[in-house]
GROMACS .gro file of C-alpha atoms in nm:
model
  464
    1MET     CA    1  17.101  19.481  24.059
    2LYS     CA    2  17.317  19.362  23.786
    3LYS     CA    3  17.135  19.027  23.762
    4ILE     CA    4  16.803  19.195  23.739
    5ASN     CA    5  16.919  19.436  23.468
    6LYS     CA    6  17.054  19.142  23.263
    7LEU     CA    7  16.724  18.957  23.298
    8ILE     CA    8  16.529  19.255  23.178
    9LYS     CA    9  16.756  19.263  22.876
   10ILE     CA   10  16.686  18.889  22.809
   11LEU     CA   11  16.310  18.937  22.846
   12PHE     CA   12  16.322  19.222  22.602
   13LEU     CA   13  16.529  19.009  22.357
   14THR     CA   14  16.268  18.728  22.360
   15ILE     CA   15  16.038  18.974  22.183
   16VAL     CA   16  16.316  19.075  21.954
   17THR     CA   17  16.377  18.728  21.849
   18LEU     CA   18  16.021  18.706  21.696
   19ALA     CA   19  16.141  18.929  21.425
   20PHE     CA   20  16.334  18.657  21.267
   21SER     CA   21  16.030  18.432  21.213
   22CYS     CA   22  15.805  18.695  21.058
   23SER     CA   23  15.800  18.872  20.726
   24ASP     CA   24  15.893  19.255  20.730
   25VAL     CA   25  15.583  19.323  20.513
   26LEU     CA   26  15.342  19.149  20.753
   27VAL     CA   27  15.484  19.313  21.075
   28ASN     CA   28  15.366  19.667  21.164
   29GLU     CA   29  15.670  19.852  21.292
   30ASP     CA   30  15.628  20.129  21.549
   31PRO     CA   31  15.791  20.433  21.385
   32ASN     CA   32  15.886  20.546  21.729
   33GLY     CA   33  16.033  20.209  21.835
   34VAL     CA   34  16.367  20.060  21.796
   35VAL     CA   35  16.443  19.886  21.462
   36ILE     CA   36  16.612  19.549  21.519
   37ASP     CA   37  16.888  19.630  21.259
   38GLU     CA   38  16.984  19.932  21.459
   39LEU     CA   39  17.018  19.754  21.798
   40PRO     CA   40  17.385  19.736  21.905
   41PRO     CA   41  17.551  19.390  21.991
   42GLU     CA   42  17.581  19.494  22.359
   43VAL     CA   43  17.198  19.472  22.373
   44ILE     CA   44  17.152  19.162  22.171
   45LEU     CA   45  17.433  18.947  22.317
   46PRO     CA   46  17.292  18.845  22.647
   47GLY     CA   47  16.958  18.720  22.507
   48ALA     CA   48  17.124  18.570  22.203
   49GLN     CA   49  17.335  18.353  22.429
   50THR     CA   50  17.064  18.268  22.696
   51LEU     CA   51  16.768  18.166  22.468
   52PRO     CA   52  16.915  17.865  22.289
   53ALA     CA   53  17.090  17.753  22.617
   54ALA     CA   54  16.753  17.707  22.770
   55THR     CA   55  16.659  17.456  22.487
   56LEU     CA   56  16.993  17.278  22.530
   57MET     CA   57  16.928  17.236  22.908
   58THR     CA   58  16.572  17.113  22.888
   59THR     CA   59  16.420  16.987  22.574
   60MET     CA   60  16.740  16.846  22.411
   61ASN     CA   61  16.858  16.724  22.745
   62GLU     CA   62  16.542  16.529  22.805
   63LEU     CA   63  16.513  16.378  22.461
   64GLY     CA   64  16.875  16.251  22.477
   65ASN     CA   65  16.841  16.107  22.813
   66THR     CA   66  16.526  15.909  22.735
   67MET     CA   67  16.658  15.792  22.391
   68VAL     CA   68  16.982  15.650  22.536
   69ALA     CA   69  16.860  15.474  22.851
   70THR     CA   70  16.972  15.737  23.107
   71TRP     CA   71  16.632  15.853  23.219
   72SER     CA   72  16.308  15.653  23.290
   73GLY     CA   73  15.983  15.714  23.462
   74ASN     CA   74  15.677  15.523  23.585
   75ALA     CA   75  15.518  15.508  23.236
   76GLN     CA   76  15.203  15.334  23.389
   77GLN     CA   77  15.097  15.603  23.628
   78VAL     CA   78  14.829  15.832  23.553
   79GLN     CA   79  15.039  16.105  23.382
   80ALA     CA   80  15.221  15.831  23.186
   81PRO     CA   81  15.558  16.009  23.169
   82TYR     CA   82  15.755  15.939  22.847
   83PHE     CA   83  15.488  15.713  22.701
   84VAL     CA   84  15.540  15.860  22.356
   85GLU     CA   85  15.921  15.834  22.389
   86PHE     CA   86  15.918  15.467  22.505
   87GLN     CA   87  15.661  15.369  22.232
   88TYR     CA   88  15.875  15.553  21.964
   89GLN     CA   89  15.572  15.748  21.850
   90LEU     CA   90  15.763  15.966  21.632
   91SER     CA   91  15.529  16.221  21.461
   92THR     CA   92  15.608  16.541  21.273
   93ASP     CA   93  15.587  16.739  21.607
   94PHE     CA   94  15.796  16.506  21.807
   95TYR     CA   95  16.028  16.736  22.013
   96SER     CA   96  15.955  17.005  21.743
   97GLY     CA   97  16.059  17.270  21.992
   98ILE     CA   98  16.430  17.183  21.928
   99TRP     CA   99  16.388  17.280  21.553
  100ASP     CA  100  16.167  17.578  21.618
  101ASN     CA  101  16.355  17.729  21.907
  102LEU     CA  102  16.708  17.684  21.769
  103MET     CA  103  16.636  17.792  21.413
  104ALA     CA  104  16.461  18.102  21.540
  105VAL     CA  105  16.672  18.226  21.838
  106THR     CA  106  17.006  18.175  21.658
  107GLY     CA  107  16.893  18.460  21.441
  108ASN     CA  108  17.002  18.696  21.717
  109LEU     CA  109  17.360  18.557  21.668
  110THR     CA  110  17.340  18.603  21.287
  111GLN     CA  111  17.223  18.963  21.360
  112ILE     CA  112  17.538  19.027  21.567
  113ILE     CA  113  17.762  18.865  21.297
  114ASN     CA  114  17.618  19.084  21.028
  115ASN     CA  115  17.602  19.401  21.259
  116ARG     CA  116  17.688  19.723  21.084
  117ASN     CA  117  17.681  19.947  21.378
  118PRO     CA  118  17.989  20.188  21.399
  119GLY     CA  119  18.272  20.048  21.617
  120ASN     CA  120  18.501  19.750  21.629
  121TYR     CA  121  18.272  19.463  21.727
  122ASP     CA  122  18.531  19.175  21.624
  123TYR     CA  123  18.490  19.015  21.971
  124PHE     CA  124  18.123  19.004  21.965
  125LYS     CA  125  18.115  18.864  21.608
  126GLY     CA  126  18.382  18.602  21.659
  127ALA     CA  127  18.221  18.469  21.979
  128SER     CA  128  17.875  18.473  21.800
  129LYS     CA  129  18.018  18.274  21.498
  130ILE     CA  130  18.158  18.011  21.747
  131TYR     CA  131  17.838  17.998  21.960
  132ARG     CA  132  17.615  17.965  21.648
  133ALA     CA  133  17.823  17.688  21.514
  134PHE     CA  134  17.771  17.505  21.843
  135TYR     CA  135  17.389  17.486  21.785
  136PHE     CA  136  17.388  17.439  21.416
  137GLN     CA  137  17.619  17.133  21.456
  138TYR     CA  138  17.327  16.984  21.681
  139LEU     CA  139  17.064  17.089  21.420
  140VAL     CA  140  17.267  16.904  21.148
  141ASP     CA  141  17.336  16.595  21.378
  142LEU     CA  142  16.962  16.567  21.456
  143TYR     CA  143  16.796  16.673  21.118
  144GLY     CA  144  17.062  16.613  20.849
  145ASP     CA  145  17.013  16.866  20.567
  146ILE     CA  146  16.890  17.190  20.688
  147PRO     CA  147  16.858  17.560  20.581
  148PHE     CA  148  17.184  17.730  20.658
  149SER     CA  149  17.340  17.944  20.384
  150GLU     CA  150  17.016  18.158  20.330
  151ILE     CA  151  16.893  18.164  20.702
  152HIS     CA  152  16.785  18.459  20.908
  153GLN     CA  153  16.698  18.703  20.622
  154ARG     CA  154  16.342  18.750  20.750
  155GLY     CA  155  16.127  18.907  20.478
  156ALA     CA  156  16.396  18.902  20.228
  157ASN     CA  157  16.375  18.523  20.214
  158LEU     CA  158  16.083  18.347  20.384
  159PHE     CA  159  16.179  18.000  20.222
  160PRO     CA  160  16.553  17.953  20.266
  161SER     CA  161  16.688  17.651  20.070
  162TYR     CA  162  16.825  17.336  20.241
  163ASP     CA  163  17.194  17.284  20.234
  164ASN     CA  164  17.385  16.947  20.233
  165GLN     CA  165  17.475  16.838  20.582
  166GLN     CA  166  17.833  16.757  20.497
  167GLU     CA  167  17.882  17.106  20.355
  168ILE     CA  168  17.729  17.271  20.654
  169TYR     CA  169  17.976  17.092  20.878
  170VAL     CA  170  18.267  17.205  20.660
  171ASP     CA  171  18.132  17.569  20.660
  172LEU     CA  172  18.085  17.565  21.043
  173ILE     CA  173  18.451  17.449  21.079
  174THR     CA  174  18.571  17.735  20.847
  175GLN     CA  175  18.364  17.985  21.040
  176ILE     CA  176  18.514  17.876  21.360
  177ASN     CA  177  18.853  17.919  21.209
  178ASN     CA  178  18.763  18.267  21.082
  179ALA     CA  179  18.625  18.357  21.422
  180ILE     CA  180  18.952  18.265  21.588
  181ILE     CA  181  19.146  18.465  21.337
  182GLN     CA  182  18.911  18.756  21.378
  183MET     CA  183  18.963  18.761  21.751
  184ASN     CA  184  19.327  18.714  21.751
  185THR     CA  185  19.404  18.965  21.486
  186THR     CA  186  19.168  19.254  21.559
  187ASP     CA  187  19.295  19.590  21.655
  188ALA     CA  188  19.342  19.571  22.034
  189ASN     CA  189  19.320  19.946  22.071
  190SER     CA  190  18.980  19.984  21.905
  191VAL     CA  191  18.808  19.661  21.967
  192ILE     CA  192  18.496  19.687  22.202
  193PRO     CA  193  18.516  19.443  22.493
  194MET     CA  194  18.219  19.218  22.565
  195GLY     CA  195  18.270  19.230  22.939
  196THR     CA  196  17.946  19.146  23.132
  197ASN     CA  197  17.734  19.158  22.823
  198ASP     CA  198  17.900  18.815  22.758
  199VAL     CA  199  17.699  18.593  23.012
  200ILE     CA  200  17.907  18.288  22.910
  201MET     CA  201  18.275  18.380  22.931
  202GLY     CA  202  18.262  18.729  23.084
  203GLY     CA  203  18.446  18.862  22.781
  204ASN     CA  204  18.738  18.618  22.815
  205ILE     CA  205  18.861  18.579  22.464
  206SER     CA  206  19.111  18.293  22.530
  207GLN     CA  207  18.829  18.090  22.666
  208TRP     CA  208  18.614  18.150  22.365
  209ILE     CA  209  18.894  18.036  22.144
  210LYS     CA  210  18.941  17.713  22.356
  211PHE     CA  211  18.566  17.656  22.321
  212GLY     CA  212  18.578  17.706  21.946
  213ASN     CA  213  18.867  17.456  21.906
  214SER     CA  214  18.684  17.197  22.120
  215ILE     CA  215  18.372  17.234  21.912
  216LYS     CA  216  18.575  17.216  21.585
  217LEU     CA  217  18.743  16.888  21.739
  218ARG     CA  218  18.411  16.735  21.797
  219MET     CA  219  18.294  16.797  21.445
  220LEU     CA  220  18.621  16.659  21.295
  221LEU     CA  221  18.606  16.334  21.497
  222ARG     CA  222  18.231  16.300  21.422
  223MET     CA  223  18.308  16.318  21.045
  224TYR     CA  224  18.647  16.120  21.038
  225ASP     CA  225  18.515  15.768  20.989
  226TYR     CA  226  18.282  15.879  20.712
  227ALA     CA  227  18.541  16.076  20.542
  228GLN     CA  228  18.752  15.749  20.479
  229THR     CA  229  18.530  15.694  20.170
  230ASP     CA  230  18.550  16.060  20.053
  231PRO     CA  231  18.899  16.157  19.947
  232HIS     CA  232  18.810  16.527  19.910
  233LEU     CA  233  18.656  16.545  20.268
  234LEU     CA  234  18.940  16.338  20.405
  235THR     CA  235  19.187  16.588  20.271
  236PHE     CA  236  18.995  16.869  20.437
  237LEU     CA  237  18.995  16.694  20.766
  238ASN     CA  238  19.353  16.604  20.764
  239ASP     CA  239  19.453  16.972  20.679
  240GLU     CA  240  19.232  17.074  20.978
  241PHE     CA  241  19.398  16.835  21.212
  242ALA     CA  242  19.741  16.944  21.083
  243LEU     CA  243  19.643  17.302  21.158
  244LEU     CA  244  19.540  17.214  21.510
  245ASN     CA  245  19.885  17.037  21.562
  246GLN     CA  246  20.086  17.307  21.402
  247THR     CA  247  19.948  17.587  21.600
  248ASN     CA  248  19.946  17.372  21.922
  249ALA     CA  249  19.577  17.461  21.967
  250ALA     CA  250  19.428  17.511  22.316
  251PHE     CA  251  19.117  17.315  22.404
  252LEU     CA  252  18.899  17.334  22.711
  253THR     CA  253  19.073  17.142  22.993
  254VAL     CA  254  19.040  17.101  23.371
  255GLY     CA  255  18.837  17.392  23.523
  256ASP     CA  256  18.716  17.513  23.181
  257ASP     CA  257  18.355  17.425  23.199
  258VAL     CA  258  18.160  17.656  22.959
  259THR     CA  259  17.859  17.775  23.162
  260ILE     CA  260  17.599  18.051  23.125
  261ASN     CA  261  17.438  18.248  23.392
  262PRO     CA  262  17.247  18.581  23.277
  263GLY     CA  263  17.145  18.639  23.644
  264TYR     CA  264  16.928  18.347  23.721
  265VAL     CA  265  16.702  18.407  24.050
  266ASP     CA  266  16.444  18.206  24.248
  267GLN     CA  267  16.148  18.335  24.054
  268SER     CA  268  15.916  18.193  23.795
  269ASN     CA  269  16.061  18.199  23.451
  270ARG     CA  270  16.393  18.343  23.598
  271MET     CA  271  16.547  18.034  23.754
  272ASN     CA  272  16.808  17.820  23.584
  273PRO     CA  273  16.586  17.637  23.314
  274PHE     CA  274  16.716  17.286  23.408
  275VAL     CA  275  16.620  17.352  23.769
  276GLU     CA  276  16.281  17.501  23.694
  277THR     CA  277  16.196  17.225  23.445
  278PHE     CA  278  16.337  16.921  23.634
  279GLY     CA  279  16.372  17.048  23.997
  280TYR     CA  280  16.160  17.264  24.214
  281ASP     CA  281  15.881  17.544  24.193
  282PRO     CA  282  16.002  17.885  24.269
  283GLY     CA  283  16.067  17.952  24.635
  284GLN     CA  284  16.056  17.589  24.724
  285PHE     CA  285  16.396  17.468  24.627
  286GLY     CA  286  16.462  17.137  24.834
  287VAL     CA  287  16.113  17.095  24.957
  288THR     CA  288  16.023  16.757  24.821
  289GLY     CA  289  15.655  16.820  24.803
  290SER     CA  290  15.704  17.120  24.581
  291GLN     CA  291  15.889  16.928  24.310
  292THR     CA  292  15.786  17.013  23.959
  293PHE     CA  293  15.603  16.730  23.759
  294SER     CA  294  15.906  16.671  23.538
  295ASN     CA  295  16.122  16.610  23.841
  296LEU     CA  296  15.875  16.367  23.984
  297ARG     CA  297  15.868  16.178  23.654
  298ALA     CA  298  16.228  16.185  23.570
  299GLY     CA  299  16.473  15.936  23.713
  300PRO     CA  300  16.743  15.682  23.634
  301THR     CA  301  16.689  15.359  23.446
  302THR     CA  302  16.772  15.027  23.593
  303PHE     CA  303  17.033  14.977  23.328
  304LEU     CA  304  17.216  15.294  23.450
  305VAL     CA  305  17.181  15.230  23.814
  306GLU     CA  306  17.315  14.873  23.782
  307PHE     CA  307  17.600  15.002  23.581
  308LEU     CA  308  17.695  15.248  23.863
  309ASP     CA  309  17.613  15.065  24.178
  310GLY     CA  310  17.843  14.771  24.076
  311THR     CA  311  17.598  14.512  23.962
  312SER     CA  312  17.717  14.526  23.602
  313THR     CA  313  18.080  14.617  23.653
  314ASN     CA  314  18.172  14.521  24.006
  315ILE     CA  315  18.291  14.874  24.052
  316VAL     CA  316  18.097  15.113  24.261
  317ASP     CA  317  18.071  15.449  24.107
  318ALA     CA  318  18.014  15.726  24.368
  319ARG     CA  319  17.873  15.966  24.113
  320LEU     CA  320  17.539  15.770  24.130
  321ASP     CA  321  17.458  15.950  24.459
  322ARG     CA  322  17.524  16.280  24.305
  323LEU     CA  323  17.329  16.218  23.999
  324TYR     CA  324  17.022  16.091  24.180
  325ALA     CA  325  16.865  16.084  24.517
  326THR     CA  326  16.612  15.861  24.683
  327ARG     CA  327  16.248  15.925  24.701
  328GLY     CA  328  16.019  15.877  25.019
  329GLY     CA  329  16.062  15.523  25.135
  330GLN     CA  330  16.362  15.424  24.925
  331THR     CA  331  16.686  15.325  25.112
  332SER     CA  332  16.914  15.326  24.800
  333ILE     CA  333  16.898  15.463  24.453
  334GLN     CA  334  16.624  15.271  24.247
  335GLY     CA  335  16.594  15.262  23.867
  336ASN     CA  336  16.303  15.165  23.646
  337THR     CA  337  16.301  14.974  23.329
  338GLN     CA  338  16.178  15.209  23.057
  339GLY     CA  339  15.813  15.153  23.017
  340GLY     CA  340  15.788  14.967  23.351
  341GLY     CA  341  15.568  15.046  23.642
  342ASP     CA  342  15.827  15.119  23.918
  343GLN     CA  343  15.897  15.465  24.048
  344PRO     CA  344  16.263  15.546  23.990
  345SER     CA  345  16.458  15.777  24.224
  346ARG     CA  346  16.470  16.135  24.140
  347ILE     CA  347  16.742  16.373  24.006
  348GLY     CA  348  16.999  16.436  24.267
  349PRO     CA  349  17.220  16.719  24.428
  350GLY     CA  350  17.497  16.697  24.175
  351LEU     CA  351  17.255  16.822  23.912
  352LEU     CA  352  17.018  17.026  24.128
  353MET     CA  353  17.233  17.264  24.337
  354SER     CA  354  17.030  17.593  24.356
  355PRO     CA  355  16.773  17.794  24.143
  356GLU     CA  356  17.064  18.032  24.057
  357GLN     CA  357  17.307  17.768  23.955
  358ASP     CA  358  17.505  17.818  23.628
  359GLY     CA  359  17.376  17.629  23.320
  360TYR     CA  360  17.614  17.392  23.136
  361ILE     CA  361  17.695  17.452  22.762
  362MET     CA  362  18.000  17.233  22.729
  363THR     CA  363  18.195  17.060  23.004
  364ALA     CA  364  18.573  17.048  23.041
  365SER     CA  365  18.523  16.661  23.075
  366GLU     CA  366  18.369  16.626  22.730
  367SER     CA  367  18.660  16.824  22.590
  368LEU     CA  368  18.901  16.591  22.763
  369PHE     CA  369  18.722  16.287  22.630
  370LEU     CA  370  18.734  16.429  22.283
  371GLN     CA  371  19.117  16.500  22.312
  372SER     CA  372  19.176  16.137  22.443
  373GLU     CA  373  18.994  16.003  22.146
  374ALA     CA  374  19.191  16.218  21.894
  375VAL     CA  375  19.518  16.126  22.059
  376PHE     CA  376  19.430  15.762  22.074
  377LYS     CA  377  19.362  15.777  21.690
  378GLY     CA  378  19.674  15.959  21.611
  379LEU     CA  379  19.486  16.266  21.507
  380LEU     CA  380  19.626  16.497  21.771
  381THR     CA  381  20.001  16.475  21.838
  382SER     CA  382  20.014  16.642  22.186
  383GLY     CA  383  19.910  16.467  22.513
  384ASN     CA  384  19.867  16.117  22.645
  385ALA     CA  385  19.537  15.940  22.564
  386LYS     CA  386  19.515  15.750  22.894
  387ASN     CA  387  19.592  16.061  23.098
  388LEU     CA  388  19.340  16.268  22.913
  389PHE     CA  389  19.065  16.006  22.965
  390GLN     CA  390  19.147  15.981  23.336
  391SER     CA  391  19.160  16.358  23.363
  392ALA     CA  392  18.819  16.371  23.204
  393ILE     CA  393  18.684  16.124  23.461
  394GLN     CA  394  18.825  16.321  23.756
  395SER     CA  395  18.674  16.640  23.610
  396SER     CA  396  18.342  16.466  23.598
  397PHE     CA  397  18.355  16.363  23.954
  398ASP     CA  398  18.470  16.709  24.055
  399ARG     CA  399  18.186  16.882  23.863
  400LEU     CA  400  17.931  16.660  24.036
  401GLY     CA  401  18.075  16.722  24.381
  402SER     CA  402  18.171  16.356  24.426
  403SER     CA  403  18.492  16.205  24.575
  404ILE     CA  404  18.672  15.987  24.321
  405GLY     CA  405  18.857  15.793  24.586
  406THR     CA  406  19.023  15.489  24.435
  407TYR     CA  407  18.780  15.476  24.133
  408LEU     CA  408  19.050  15.541  23.869
  409THR     CA  409  19.274  15.258  24.008
  410ASP     CA  410  18.986  15.015  24.080
  411SER     CA  411  18.824  15.072  23.730
  412ASN     CA  412  19.135  15.085  23.523
  413ASN     CA  413  19.138  14.713  23.440
  414VAL     CA  414  18.760  14.683  23.398
  415ASP     CA  415  18.629  14.641  23.045
  416LYS     CA  416  18.420  14.931  22.903
  417ILE     CA  417  18.500  15.185  23.181
  418GLY     CA  418  18.874  15.141  23.240
  419TRP     CA  419  19.153  15.233  23.000
  420ASP     CA  420  19.388  14.932  23.036
  421GLY     CA  421  19.122  14.681  23.062
  422SER     CA  422  18.929  14.781  22.765
  423SER     CA  423  19.012  14.625  22.434
  424ASN     CA  424  18.807  14.885  22.257
  425LYS     CA  425  18.938  15.227  22.385
  426LEU     CA  426  18.653  15.418  22.204
  427GLU     CA  427  18.389  15.222  22.390
  428ALA     CA  428  18.553  15.312  22.719
  429ILE     CA  429  18.575  15.677  22.621
  430ILE     CA  430  18.201  15.702  22.496
  431THR     CA  431  18.074  15.490  22.781
  432GLN     CA  432  18.243  15.717  23.043
  433LYS     CA  433  18.110  16.020  22.856
  434TRP     CA  434  17.747  15.865  22.875
  435ILE     CA  435  17.788  15.849  23.250
  436ASP     CA  436  17.935  16.192  23.280
  437LEU     CA  437  17.693  16.377  23.064
  438GLY     CA  438  17.373  16.204  23.180
  439GLY     CA  439  17.150  16.487  23.298
  440THR     CA  440  17.394  16.759  23.188
  441ASN     CA  441  17.378  16.703  22.810
  442GLY     CA  442  17.171  16.414  22.716
  443ILE     CA  443  17.149  16.509  22.352
  444GLU     CA  444  17.518  16.466  22.310
  445THR     CA  445  17.524  16.110  22.458
  446TRP     CA  446  17.249  16.006  22.224
  447ILE     CA  447  17.420  16.137  21.921
  448GLU     CA  448  17.727  15.967  22.028
  449TYR     CA  449  17.526  15.644  22.062
  450THR     CA  450  17.393  15.679  21.709
  451VAL     CA  451  17.745  15.712  21.561
  452THR     CA  452  17.930  15.458  21.782
  453GLY     CA  453  17.675  15.219  21.926
  454PHE     CA  454  17.803  15.275  22.272
  455PRO     CA  455  17.701  15.229  22.557
  456SER     CA  456  17.673  14.866  22.424
  457ASN     CA  457  17.386  14.633  22.545
  458MET     CA  458  17.152  14.927  22.587
  459PRO     CA  459  16.809  14.769  22.654
  460LEU     CA  460  16.500  14.869  22.454
  461PRO     CA  461  16.208  15.015  22.631
  462ARG     CA  462  15.937  14.766  22.734
  463HIS     CA  463  15.632  14.813  22.529
  464TYR     CA  464  15.297  14.759  22.692
   0.00000   0.00000   0.00000
């Protein structure tokens, strides 16, 4: 019953979200209805958390996986999956749903942050600041300069100005700092707990703080090389790293995957969005003939398969059989050259577990990879870079339900995937992150590629 009640709230909030894209002057308000400004955070939070997560798990995931040579499909079959992506036909509406959805639905988070209802809602506001920063970082990474300081004012400002991307990054980091202070220093006797209204952390404030610090670490690392030519920005970043070190900040670690589940059920438009988009039709989970079209088209690239089956590295990576599964007639996992005519294997049991499975927002493994990079570069003073790197790989195997066996030992001296054997430690970190997040958070792997160039030797799609 709790799951159904949560889903009813989310469906209701889908309608509420529309208010952020329309002018108050143009909308006829029901005098007997609820005014959005009067809705308490308890009502808004479940939908505010769930709606942007669906875009992360589906549209953003698919774009990243196709752009960084993780996913392929038989582009020469009748439906021509990924024809546009492999041809790089980038029009004004190319994956426009990312912009449209994130810009609109994060308005619910802004509504919570600016809430004036009576009561101490510091936990709701702090968590919403952190969660909104998570999505606005992606908007900046994908689009550069975007509206930010004047967003979500509805009819009061229909044409918000664009802000500089660097300034937005700095502001997001500052907001995360403020959110953590707000949650740590609020009056514990009067603060209203989020409880089950929080469909991500279940009201666990310490986990929200770890999540906030991990997002902040990702942004600081992403700016660091660029900041070497900007003394003012470099000073800001150095001060932020000093703060992390002085306070012995806690980050997401082993077992701290950030997931969301508002009560997914095996029904149309109520399943886990990843499963419904790339898996099976409602009521048909596991029945091969009832796979959705996206599942039938999405599969691994030859580049990825050969990287994991030992062809490229001489090290067999057991995660391959959890990330992908054979189709009818296949005896082993098969890849396809992007733009080629072969039919790749399908998405596997490590990614498709059930219609009700949790959705991933940020994995513990990604956070551990970030910590490894920061320690290796001397930016974080606590921890061992190699140990953090190998803990991230272990966490990846565990999340996918794969036995790691002797992989850490076997791969340790291998270039690009092992710590000791890689002359470029950053390449090993980013390449392992590419393997780990393929299917789970494709957009993150693509952004990392545009920043670092890893994985290296990534083939271009075959044009036809």
